[in-house]
PDB file of C-alpha atoms and ligand atoms in Angstrom:
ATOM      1  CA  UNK M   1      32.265 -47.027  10.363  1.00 33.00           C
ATOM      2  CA  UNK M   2      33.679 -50.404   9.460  1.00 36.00           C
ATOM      3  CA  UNK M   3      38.119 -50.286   9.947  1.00 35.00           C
ATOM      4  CA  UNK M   4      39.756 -52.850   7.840  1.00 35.00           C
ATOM      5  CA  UNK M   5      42.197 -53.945   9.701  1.00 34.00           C
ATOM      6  CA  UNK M   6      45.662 -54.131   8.008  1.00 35.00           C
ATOM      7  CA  UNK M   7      48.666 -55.985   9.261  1.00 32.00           C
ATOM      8  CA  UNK M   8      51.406 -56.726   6.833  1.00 32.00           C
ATOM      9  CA  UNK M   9      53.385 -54.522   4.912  1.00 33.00           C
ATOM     10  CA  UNK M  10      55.949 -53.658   2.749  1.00 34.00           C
ATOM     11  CA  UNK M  11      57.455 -51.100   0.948  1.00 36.00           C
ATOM     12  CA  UNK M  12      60.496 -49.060  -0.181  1.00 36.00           C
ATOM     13  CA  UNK M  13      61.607 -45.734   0.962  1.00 37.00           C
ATOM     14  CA  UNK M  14      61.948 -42.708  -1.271  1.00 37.00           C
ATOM     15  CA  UNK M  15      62.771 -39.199  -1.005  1.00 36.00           C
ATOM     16  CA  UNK M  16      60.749 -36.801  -3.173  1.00 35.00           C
ATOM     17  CA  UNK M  17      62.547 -33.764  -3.780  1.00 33.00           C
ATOM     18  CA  UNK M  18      62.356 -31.583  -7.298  1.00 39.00           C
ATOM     19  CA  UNK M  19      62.522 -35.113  -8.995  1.00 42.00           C
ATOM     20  CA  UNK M  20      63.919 -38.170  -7.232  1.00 50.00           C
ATOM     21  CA  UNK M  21      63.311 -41.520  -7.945  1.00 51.00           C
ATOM     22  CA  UNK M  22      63.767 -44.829  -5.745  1.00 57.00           C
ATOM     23  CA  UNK M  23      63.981 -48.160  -7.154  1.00 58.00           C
ATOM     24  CA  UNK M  24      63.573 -51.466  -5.909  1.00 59.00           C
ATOM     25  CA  UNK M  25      62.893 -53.814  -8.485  1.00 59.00           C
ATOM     26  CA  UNK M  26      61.402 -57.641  -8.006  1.00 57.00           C
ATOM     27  CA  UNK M  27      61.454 -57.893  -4.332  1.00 57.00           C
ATOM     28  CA  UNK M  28      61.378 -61.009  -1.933  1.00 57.00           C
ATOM     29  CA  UNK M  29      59.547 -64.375  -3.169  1.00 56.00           C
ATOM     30  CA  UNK M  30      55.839 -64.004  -2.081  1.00 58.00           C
ATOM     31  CA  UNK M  31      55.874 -60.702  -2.850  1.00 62.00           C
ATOM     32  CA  UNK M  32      56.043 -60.243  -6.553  1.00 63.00           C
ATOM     33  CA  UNK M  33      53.994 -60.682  -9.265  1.00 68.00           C
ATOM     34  CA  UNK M  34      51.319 -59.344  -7.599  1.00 77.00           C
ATOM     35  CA  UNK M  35      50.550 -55.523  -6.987  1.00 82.00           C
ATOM     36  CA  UNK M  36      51.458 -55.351  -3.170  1.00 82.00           C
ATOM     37  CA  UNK M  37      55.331 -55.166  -5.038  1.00 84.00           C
ATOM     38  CA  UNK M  38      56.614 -51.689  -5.030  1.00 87.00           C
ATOM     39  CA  UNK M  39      58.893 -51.313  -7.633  1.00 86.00           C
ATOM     40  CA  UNK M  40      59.256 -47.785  -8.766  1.00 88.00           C
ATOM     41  CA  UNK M  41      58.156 -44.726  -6.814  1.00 92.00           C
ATOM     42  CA  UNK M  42      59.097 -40.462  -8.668  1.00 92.00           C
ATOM     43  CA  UNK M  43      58.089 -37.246  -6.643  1.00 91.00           C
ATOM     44  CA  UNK M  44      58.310 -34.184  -8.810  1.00 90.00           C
ATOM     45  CA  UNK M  45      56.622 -30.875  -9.499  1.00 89.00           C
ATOM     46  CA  UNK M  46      54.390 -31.046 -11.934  1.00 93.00           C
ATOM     47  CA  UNK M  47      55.768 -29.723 -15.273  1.00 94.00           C
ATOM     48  CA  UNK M  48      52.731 -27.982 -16.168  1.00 94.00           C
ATOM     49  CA  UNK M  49      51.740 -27.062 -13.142  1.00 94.00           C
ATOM     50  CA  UNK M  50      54.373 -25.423 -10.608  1.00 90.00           C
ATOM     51  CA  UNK M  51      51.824 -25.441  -7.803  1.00 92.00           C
ATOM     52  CA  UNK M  52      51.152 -28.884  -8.339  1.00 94.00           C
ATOM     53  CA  UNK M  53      52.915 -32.310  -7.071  1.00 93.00           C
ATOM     54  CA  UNK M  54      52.913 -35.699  -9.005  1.00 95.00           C
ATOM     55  CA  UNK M  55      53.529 -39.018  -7.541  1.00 96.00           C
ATOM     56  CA  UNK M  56      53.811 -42.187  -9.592  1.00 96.00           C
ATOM     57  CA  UNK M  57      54.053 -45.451  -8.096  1.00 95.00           C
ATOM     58  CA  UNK M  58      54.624 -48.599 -10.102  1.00 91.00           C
ATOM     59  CA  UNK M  59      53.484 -52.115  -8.598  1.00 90.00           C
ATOM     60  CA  UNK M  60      54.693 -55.371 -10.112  1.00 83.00           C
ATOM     61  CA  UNK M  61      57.131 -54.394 -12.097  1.00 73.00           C
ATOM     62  CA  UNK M  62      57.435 -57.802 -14.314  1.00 66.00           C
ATOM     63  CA  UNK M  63      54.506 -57.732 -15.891  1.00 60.00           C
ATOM     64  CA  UNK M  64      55.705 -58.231 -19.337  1.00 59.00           C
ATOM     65  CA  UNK M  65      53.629 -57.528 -22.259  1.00 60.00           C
ATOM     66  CA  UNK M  66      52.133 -61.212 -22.782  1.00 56.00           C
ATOM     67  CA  UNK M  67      51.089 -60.262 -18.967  1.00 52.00           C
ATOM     68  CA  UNK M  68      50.006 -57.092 -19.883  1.00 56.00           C
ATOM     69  CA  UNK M  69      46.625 -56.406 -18.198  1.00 61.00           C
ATOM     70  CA  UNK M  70      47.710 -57.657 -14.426  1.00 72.00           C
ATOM     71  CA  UNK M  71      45.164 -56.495 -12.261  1.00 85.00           C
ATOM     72  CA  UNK M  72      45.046 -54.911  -8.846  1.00 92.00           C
ATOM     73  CA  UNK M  73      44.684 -56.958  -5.922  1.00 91.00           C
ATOM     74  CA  UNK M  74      41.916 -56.031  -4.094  1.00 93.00           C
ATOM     75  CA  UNK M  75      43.386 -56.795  -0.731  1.00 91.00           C
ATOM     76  CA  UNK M  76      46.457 -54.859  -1.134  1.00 92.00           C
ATOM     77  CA  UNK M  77      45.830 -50.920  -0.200  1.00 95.00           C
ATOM     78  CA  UNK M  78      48.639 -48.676  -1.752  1.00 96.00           C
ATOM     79  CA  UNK M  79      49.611 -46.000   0.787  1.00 96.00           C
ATOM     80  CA  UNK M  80      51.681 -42.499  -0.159  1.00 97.00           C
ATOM     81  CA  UNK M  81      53.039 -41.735   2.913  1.00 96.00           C
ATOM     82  CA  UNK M  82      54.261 -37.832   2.960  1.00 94.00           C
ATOM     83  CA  UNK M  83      56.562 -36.177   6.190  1.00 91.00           C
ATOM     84  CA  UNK M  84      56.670 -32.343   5.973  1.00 88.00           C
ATOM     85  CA  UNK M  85      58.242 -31.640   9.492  1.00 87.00           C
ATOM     86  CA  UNK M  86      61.466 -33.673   9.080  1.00 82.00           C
ATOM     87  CA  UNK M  87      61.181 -36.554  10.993  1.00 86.00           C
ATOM     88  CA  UNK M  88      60.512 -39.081   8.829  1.00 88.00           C
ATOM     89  CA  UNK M  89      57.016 -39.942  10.096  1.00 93.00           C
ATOM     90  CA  UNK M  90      54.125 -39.442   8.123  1.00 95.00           C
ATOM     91  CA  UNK M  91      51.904 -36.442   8.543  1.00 94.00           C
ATOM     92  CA  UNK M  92      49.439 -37.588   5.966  1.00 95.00           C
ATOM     93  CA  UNK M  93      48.746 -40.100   4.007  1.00 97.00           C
ATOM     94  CA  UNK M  94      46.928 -40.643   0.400  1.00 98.00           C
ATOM     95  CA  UNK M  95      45.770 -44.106  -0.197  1.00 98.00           C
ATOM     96  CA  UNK M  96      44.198 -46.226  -3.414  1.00 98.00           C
ATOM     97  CA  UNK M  97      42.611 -48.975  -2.766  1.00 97.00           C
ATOM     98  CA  UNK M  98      40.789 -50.819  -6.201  1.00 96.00           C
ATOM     99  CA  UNK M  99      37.453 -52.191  -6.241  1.00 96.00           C
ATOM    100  CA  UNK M 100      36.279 -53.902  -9.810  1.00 94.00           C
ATOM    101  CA  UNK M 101      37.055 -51.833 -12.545  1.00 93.00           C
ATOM    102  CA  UNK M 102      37.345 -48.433  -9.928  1.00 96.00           C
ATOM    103  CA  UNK M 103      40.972 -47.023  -7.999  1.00 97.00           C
ATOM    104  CA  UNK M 104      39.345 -45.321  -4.804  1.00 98.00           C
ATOM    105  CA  UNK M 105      41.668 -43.040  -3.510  1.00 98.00           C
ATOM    106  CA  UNK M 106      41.727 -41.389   0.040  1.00 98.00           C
ATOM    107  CA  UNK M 107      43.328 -38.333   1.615  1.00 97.00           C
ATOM    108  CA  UNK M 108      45.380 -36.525   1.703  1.00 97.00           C
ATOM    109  CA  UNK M 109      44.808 -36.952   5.724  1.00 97.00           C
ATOM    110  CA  UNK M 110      46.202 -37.551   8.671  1.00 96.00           C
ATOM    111  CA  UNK M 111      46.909 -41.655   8.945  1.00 96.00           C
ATOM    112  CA  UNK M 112      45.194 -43.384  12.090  1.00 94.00           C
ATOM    113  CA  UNK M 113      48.148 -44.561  12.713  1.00 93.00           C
ATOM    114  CA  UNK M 114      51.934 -44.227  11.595  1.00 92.00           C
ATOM    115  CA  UNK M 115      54.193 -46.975  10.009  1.00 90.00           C
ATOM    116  CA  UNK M 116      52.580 -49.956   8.587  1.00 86.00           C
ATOM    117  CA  UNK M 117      49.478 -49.618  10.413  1.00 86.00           C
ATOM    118  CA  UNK M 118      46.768 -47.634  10.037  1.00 85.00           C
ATOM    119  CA  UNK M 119      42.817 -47.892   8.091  1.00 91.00           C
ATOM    120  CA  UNK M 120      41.524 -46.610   5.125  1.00 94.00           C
ATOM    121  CA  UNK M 121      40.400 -43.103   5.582  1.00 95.00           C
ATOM    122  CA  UNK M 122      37.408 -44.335   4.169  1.00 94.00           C
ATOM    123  CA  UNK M 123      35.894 -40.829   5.604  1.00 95.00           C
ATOM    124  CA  UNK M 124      38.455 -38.712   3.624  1.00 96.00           C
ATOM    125  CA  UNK M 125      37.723 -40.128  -0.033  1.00 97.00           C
ATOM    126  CA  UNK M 126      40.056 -38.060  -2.923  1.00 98.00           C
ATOM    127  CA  UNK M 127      38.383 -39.374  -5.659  1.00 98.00           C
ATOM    128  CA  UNK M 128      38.245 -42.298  -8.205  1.00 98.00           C
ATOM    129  CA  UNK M 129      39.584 -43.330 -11.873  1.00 97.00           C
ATOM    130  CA  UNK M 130      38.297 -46.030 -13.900  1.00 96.00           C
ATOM    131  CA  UNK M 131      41.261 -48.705 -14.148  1.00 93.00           C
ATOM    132  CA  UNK M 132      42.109 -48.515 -17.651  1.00 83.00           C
ATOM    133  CA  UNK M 133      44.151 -51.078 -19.341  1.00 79.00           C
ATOM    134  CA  UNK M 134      43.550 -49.733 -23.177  1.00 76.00           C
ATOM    135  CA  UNK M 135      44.194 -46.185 -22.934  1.00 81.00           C
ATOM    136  CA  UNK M 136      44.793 -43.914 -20.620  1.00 82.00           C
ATOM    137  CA  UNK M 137      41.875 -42.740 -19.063  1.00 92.00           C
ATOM    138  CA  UNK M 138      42.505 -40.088 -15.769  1.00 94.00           C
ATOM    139  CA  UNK M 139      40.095 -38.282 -13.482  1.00 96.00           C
ATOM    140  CA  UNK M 140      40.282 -34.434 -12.704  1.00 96.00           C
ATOM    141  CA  UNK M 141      38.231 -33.958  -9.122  1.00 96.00           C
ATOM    142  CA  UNK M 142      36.839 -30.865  -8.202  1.00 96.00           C
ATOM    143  CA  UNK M 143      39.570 -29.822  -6.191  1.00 96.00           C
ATOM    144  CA  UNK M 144      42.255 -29.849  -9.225  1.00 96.00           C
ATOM    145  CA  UNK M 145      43.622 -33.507  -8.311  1.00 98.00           C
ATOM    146  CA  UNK M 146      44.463 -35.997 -11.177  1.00 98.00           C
ATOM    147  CA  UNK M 147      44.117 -39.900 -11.454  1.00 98.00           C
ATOM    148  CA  UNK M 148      45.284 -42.491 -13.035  1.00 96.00           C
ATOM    149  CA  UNK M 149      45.319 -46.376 -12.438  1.00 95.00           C
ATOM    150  CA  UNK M 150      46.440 -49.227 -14.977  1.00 92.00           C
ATOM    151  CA  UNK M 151      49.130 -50.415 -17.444  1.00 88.00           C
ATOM    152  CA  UNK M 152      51.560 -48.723 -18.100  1.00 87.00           C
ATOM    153  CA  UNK M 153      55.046 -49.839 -20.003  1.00 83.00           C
ATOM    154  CA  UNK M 154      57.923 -49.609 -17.528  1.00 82.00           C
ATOM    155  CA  UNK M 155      59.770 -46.182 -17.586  1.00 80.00           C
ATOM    156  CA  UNK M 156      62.826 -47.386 -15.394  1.00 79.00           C
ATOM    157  CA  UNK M 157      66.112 -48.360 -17.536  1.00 82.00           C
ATOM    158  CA  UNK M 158      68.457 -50.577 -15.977  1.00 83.00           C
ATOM    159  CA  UNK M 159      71.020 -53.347 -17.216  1.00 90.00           C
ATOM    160  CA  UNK M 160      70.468 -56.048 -15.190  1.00 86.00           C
ATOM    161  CA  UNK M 161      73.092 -58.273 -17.066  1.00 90.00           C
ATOM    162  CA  UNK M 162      75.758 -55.739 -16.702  1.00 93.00           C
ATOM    163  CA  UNK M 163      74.633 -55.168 -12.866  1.00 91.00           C
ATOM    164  CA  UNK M 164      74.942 -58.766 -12.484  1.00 92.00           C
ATOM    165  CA  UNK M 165      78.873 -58.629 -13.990  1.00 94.00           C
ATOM    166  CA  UNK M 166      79.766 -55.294 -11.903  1.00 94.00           C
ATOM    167  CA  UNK M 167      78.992 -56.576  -8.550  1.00 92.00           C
ATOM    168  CA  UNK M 168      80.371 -59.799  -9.548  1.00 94.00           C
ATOM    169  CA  UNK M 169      83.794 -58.460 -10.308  1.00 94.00           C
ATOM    170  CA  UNK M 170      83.336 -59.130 -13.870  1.00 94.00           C
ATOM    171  CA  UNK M 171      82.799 -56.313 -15.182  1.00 93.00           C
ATOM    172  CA  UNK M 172      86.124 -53.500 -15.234  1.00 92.00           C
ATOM    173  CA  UNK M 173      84.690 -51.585 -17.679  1.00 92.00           C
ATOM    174  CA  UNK M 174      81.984 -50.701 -15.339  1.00 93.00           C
ATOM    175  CA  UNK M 175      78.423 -49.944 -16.474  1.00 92.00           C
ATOM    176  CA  UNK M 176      77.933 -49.796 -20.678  1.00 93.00           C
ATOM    177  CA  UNK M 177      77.165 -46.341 -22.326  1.00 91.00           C
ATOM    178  CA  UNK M 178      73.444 -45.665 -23.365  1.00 85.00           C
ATOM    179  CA  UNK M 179      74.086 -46.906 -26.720  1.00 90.00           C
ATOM    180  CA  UNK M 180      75.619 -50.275 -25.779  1.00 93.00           C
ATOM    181  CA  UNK M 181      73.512 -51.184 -22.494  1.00 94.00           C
ATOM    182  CA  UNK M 182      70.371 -53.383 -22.708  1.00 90.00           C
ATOM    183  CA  UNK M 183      67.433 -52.257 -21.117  1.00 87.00           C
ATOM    184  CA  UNK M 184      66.381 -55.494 -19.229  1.00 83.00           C
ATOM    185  CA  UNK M 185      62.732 -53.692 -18.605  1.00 78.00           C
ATOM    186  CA  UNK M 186      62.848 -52.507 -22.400  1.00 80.00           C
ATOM    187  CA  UNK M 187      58.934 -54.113 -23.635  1.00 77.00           C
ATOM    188  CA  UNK M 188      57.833 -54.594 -20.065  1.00 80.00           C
ATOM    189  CA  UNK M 189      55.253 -53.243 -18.068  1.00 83.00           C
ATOM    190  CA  UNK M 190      54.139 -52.311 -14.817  1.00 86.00           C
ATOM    191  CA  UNK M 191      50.869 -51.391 -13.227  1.00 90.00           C
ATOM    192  CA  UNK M 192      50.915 -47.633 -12.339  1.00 93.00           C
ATOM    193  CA  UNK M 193      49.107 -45.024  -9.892  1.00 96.00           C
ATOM    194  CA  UNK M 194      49.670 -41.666 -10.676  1.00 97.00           C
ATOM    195  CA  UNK M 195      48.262 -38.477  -8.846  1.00 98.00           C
ATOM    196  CA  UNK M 196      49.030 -35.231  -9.418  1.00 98.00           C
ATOM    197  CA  UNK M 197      48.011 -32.945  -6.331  1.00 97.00           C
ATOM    198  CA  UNK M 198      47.738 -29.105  -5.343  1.00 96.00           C
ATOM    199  CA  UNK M 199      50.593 -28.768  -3.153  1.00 92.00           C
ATOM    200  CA  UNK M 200      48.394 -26.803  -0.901  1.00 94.00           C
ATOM    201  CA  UNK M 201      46.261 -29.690  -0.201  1.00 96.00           C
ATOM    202  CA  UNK M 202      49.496 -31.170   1.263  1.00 92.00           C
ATOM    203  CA  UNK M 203      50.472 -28.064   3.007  1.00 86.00           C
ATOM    204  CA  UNK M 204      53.866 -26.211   3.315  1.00 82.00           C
ATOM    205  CA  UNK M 205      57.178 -28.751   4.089  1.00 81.00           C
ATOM    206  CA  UNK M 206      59.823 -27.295   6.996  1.00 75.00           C
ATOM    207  CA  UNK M 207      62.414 -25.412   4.730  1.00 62.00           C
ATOM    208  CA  UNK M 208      65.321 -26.533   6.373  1.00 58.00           C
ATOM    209  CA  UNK M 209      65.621 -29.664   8.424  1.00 59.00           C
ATOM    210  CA  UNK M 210      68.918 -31.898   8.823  1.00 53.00           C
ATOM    211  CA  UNK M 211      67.659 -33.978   6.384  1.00 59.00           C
ATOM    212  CA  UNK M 212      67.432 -31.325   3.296  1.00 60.00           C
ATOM    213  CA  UNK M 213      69.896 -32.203   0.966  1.00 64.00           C
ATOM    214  CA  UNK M 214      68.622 -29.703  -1.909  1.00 64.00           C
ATOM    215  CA  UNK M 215      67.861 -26.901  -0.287  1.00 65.00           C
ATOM    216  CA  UNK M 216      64.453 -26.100  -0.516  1.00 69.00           C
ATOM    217  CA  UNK M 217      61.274 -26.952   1.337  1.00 73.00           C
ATOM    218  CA  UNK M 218      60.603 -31.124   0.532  1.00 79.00           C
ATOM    219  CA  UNK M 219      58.004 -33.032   0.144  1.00 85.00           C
ATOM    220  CA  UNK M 220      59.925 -36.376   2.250  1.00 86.00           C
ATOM    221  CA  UNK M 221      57.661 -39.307   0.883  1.00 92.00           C
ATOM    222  CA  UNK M 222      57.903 -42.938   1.044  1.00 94.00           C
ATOM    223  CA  UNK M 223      55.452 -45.913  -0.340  1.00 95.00           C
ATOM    224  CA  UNK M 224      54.168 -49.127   1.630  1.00 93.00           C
ATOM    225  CA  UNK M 225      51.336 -51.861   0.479  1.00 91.00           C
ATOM    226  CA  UNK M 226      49.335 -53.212   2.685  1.00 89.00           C
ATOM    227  CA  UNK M 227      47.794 -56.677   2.694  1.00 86.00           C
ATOM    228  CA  UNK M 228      44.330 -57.452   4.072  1.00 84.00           C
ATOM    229  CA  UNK M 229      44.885 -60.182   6.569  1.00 75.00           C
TER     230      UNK M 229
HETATM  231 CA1   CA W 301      56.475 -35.859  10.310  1.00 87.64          CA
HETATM  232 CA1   CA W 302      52.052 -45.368   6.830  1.00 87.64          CA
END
């Protein structure tokens, strides 16, 4: 078996509950606008299917609509890390790594190793979408697991201008009602993966562990790319 060896990393940490979202928009210089920039990252239970998990992850988050067909970098693997004993290591991982016009994605499995390191499970493939950026074109494997890879416009609202002015002490009147904030991501777009996931291919989280906020059993998830060196 031939290991790609993968040395650099970064990511955000998120918590994936019933529907929690972390956010970390245009990161570092060197890091965006390319797709080994984690912008966006939801957990939640699918709303059609309660036995079902869905996790979106948005890369490159400035790709604005003139930029609208970014592509994935091919030397940037996308890993879901998921923890269901509590301790904020990973247990297993699902990865996506895109080759042409294909998303290849692997696991759910155990990673090879925890924390930025690790391979692609190339021996634990999960399926693969064609990368569409015209319409929305998903994949339903065998085993009841969704895909989707491309374009998408960006779902996340924020008022960066108004940000800007609150942490600046500008701002007393705080952030601006929905109907007088400006969405600075209004018109843009990002480049999503999306897979929606049995929950029993993920098996059962701990119930109750010191780091349960909600109250019921957790999916604890967090997303890192990896570059090829
Ligand atoms: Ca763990
Ligand atoms: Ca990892």
């Amino acid at each position: 078996m031939k290991k790609t060896k993968l040395l650099f990393g970064l990511g955000i940490l998120a918590v994936a509950g019933i529907v929690l979202v972390a956010a970390d928009h245009i990161d570092a210089p060197g890091t965006t606008n390319n797709t080994a920039d984690v912008a966006d990252f939801y957990g939640f239970e699918s709303p059609s299917n309660d036995a079902n998990t869905v996790f979106i992850v948005d890369l490159q988050t400035n790709v604005l609509p003139d930029l609208a067909y970014g592509t994935f970098d091919e030397d940037v693997l996308t890993e879901i890390n998921i923890d269901i004993t509590g301790d904020l290591i990973e247990d297993m991982v699902i990865q996506a790594l895109p080759r042409g016009d294909t998303m290849y994605f692997f696991g759910p499995a155990a990673p090879t190793a925890t924390g930025l390191n690790g391979d692609v499970l190339v021996n634990s493939p999960l399926g693969k979408v064609v990368i569409s950026a015209d319409e929305a074109v998903t994949a339903t494997t065998d085993a009841g697991v969704s895909l989707f890879a491309g374009p998408r416009q960006d779902a996340f609202f924020f008022d960066f201008g108004q940000f800007n002015k609150v942490i600046g002490g500008e701002a007393p009147e705080g952030f601006l009602p929905a109907g007088e904030a400006t969405d600075t991501f209004d018109g843009a777009n990002t480049m999503s993966l999306v897979v929606e996931i049995p929950n029993a291919m993920l098996g059962e989280p701990d119930a109750m562990t010191s780091l349960n906020v909600v109250g019921v059993p957790v999916y604890k998830t967090w997303v890192t790319t990896n570059r090829k060196q």
